[in-house]
Amino acid sequence: MFSPVGNLPPSVYWRRRLIVIGSLVLLVVLVALTVRAAVAGGGDDGPVAAGSGGPSPSGTTTGPASSSESPSSSAPTSSTPASTPRSTSKSASRSTSAAPVRCGKGDLAVQAVVGKKSYDVGDRPVVELQVTNTGSRPCVQDLADRQVVLKVYNGESRVWGSHDCEIQPGTDDRTLPVDRAVRVSITWSGRTSQEGCKGTRQRVGAGTYTLYAQLSGKNGKAAQFTIG
């Protein structure tokens, strides 16, 4: 195979062989390049195919997908009501902690108050119970008629009592601010009375009288006035 056969010089045969071998090598290279280009081209087509397939799903999700996603997008909306009870419970706990409590007897300063220091015989004196919350926070006190007792004395003699002839039923809960006086007023007829509204009621005469006040069993400071 490698020994030249023919009438031509050996160099001619070697050149021909080199040309054939070179042609074969070039052909192999061309084939390899073609195959590589084909493979590379096939790889590029993959994403293109995926991209070409992409518009179809995207076209589908443009409408229905957005509406189908609305429940998940409304999740924050559903979480908002979930947070509302928490804020409500906080406000509820604050209002509960800040809500006034019942007044204790030690929280109250009670005293009797008279509209004027002096009245004429036949006048209808205004007598009052004044209560002041001396505690550290507002408190609730029932100021209904059955809790408020006013009595008038002339010396040691009991002249009149607010519960002698009538006691109004019911309750009258009021929130008493700290260090603010609240008054309950009664207009006294200026006539005597007895417990159970017994006996004849007579007009009181001239003299010095003392008004006593009591709130829910707590005695207050008395007040004096004159009738003359």
PDB file of N, CA and C in Angstrom, residues 83-95:
ATOM      1  N   SER A  83     -57.208  40.197  62.263  1.00  0.00           N
ATOM      2  CA  SER A  83     -56.520  41.100  63.177  1.00  0.00           C
ATOM      3  C   SER A  83     -57.495  42.005  63.908  1.00  0.00           C
ATOM      4  N   THR A  84     -58.673  42.219  63.309  1.00  0.00           N
ATOM      5  CA  THR A  84     -59.640  43.115  63.942  1.00  0.00           C
ATOM      6  C   THR A  84     -60.085  42.626  65.302  1.00  0.00           C
ATOM      7  N   PRO A  85     -60.431  41.327  65.468  1.00  0.00           N
ATOM      8  CA  PRO A  85     -60.798  40.877  66.810  1.00  0.00           C
ATOM      9  C   PRO A  85     -59.693  41.075  67.817  1.00  0.00           C
ATOM     10  N   ARG A  86     -58.421  40.950  67.363  1.00  0.00           N
ATOM     11  CA  ARG A  86     -57.334  41.149  68.316  1.00  0.00           C
ATOM     12  C   ARG A  86     -57.313  42.580  68.791  1.00  0.00           C
ATOM     13  N   SER A  87     -57.435  43.543  67.828  1.00  0.00           N
ATOM     14  CA  SER A  87     -57.443  44.937  68.250  1.00  0.00           C
ATOM     15  C   SER A  87     -58.677  45.232  69.081  1.00  0.00           C
ATOM     16  N   THR A  88     -59.808  44.579  68.701  1.00  0.00           N
ATOM     17  CA  THR A  88     -61.020  44.785  69.480  1.00  0.00           C
ATOM     18  C   THR A  88     -60.850  44.249  70.887  1.00  0.00           C
ATOM     19  N   SER A  89     -60.232  43.055  71.000  1.00  0.00           N
ATOM     20  CA  SER A  89     -60.050  42.492  72.330  1.00  0.00           C
ATOM     21  C   SER A  89     -59.128  43.362  73.155  1.00  0.00           C
ATOM     22  N   LYS A  90     -58.121  43.991  72.507  1.00  0.00           N
ATOM     23  CA  LYS A  90     -57.233  44.872  73.249  1.00  0.00           C
ATOM     24  C   LYS A  90     -57.997  46.065  73.776  1.00  0.00           C
ATOM     25  N   SER A  91     -58.826  46.660  72.819  1.00  0.00           N
ATOM     26  CA  SER A  91     -59.585  47.808  73.282  1.00  0.00           C
ATOM     27  C   SER A  91     -60.573  47.409  74.352  1.00  0.00           C
ATOM     28  N   ALA A  92     -61.124  46.180  74.185  1.00  0.00           N
ATOM     29  CA  ALA A  92     -62.057  45.719  75.202  1.00  0.00           C
ATOM     30  C   ALA A  92     -61.373  45.562  76.538  1.00  0.00           C
ATOM     31  N   SER A  93     -60.127  45.005  76.546  1.00  0.00           N
ATOM     32  CA  SER A  93     -59.418  44.839  77.805  1.00  0.00           C
ATOM     33  C   SER A  93     -59.063  46.179  78.406  1.00  0.00           C
ATOM     34  N   ARG A  94     -58.734  47.161  77.538  1.00  0.00           N
ATOM     35  CA  ARG A  94     -58.428  48.478  78.067  1.00  0.00           C
ATOM     36  C   ARG A  94     -59.649  49.093  78.704  1.00  0.00           C
ATOM     37  N   SER A  95     -60.813  48.998  78.000  1.00  0.00           N
ATOM     38  CA  SER A  95     -62.011  49.590  78.567  1.00  0.00           C
ATOM     39  C   SER A  95     -62.408  48.895  79.855  1.00  0.00           C
TER      40      SER A  95
END
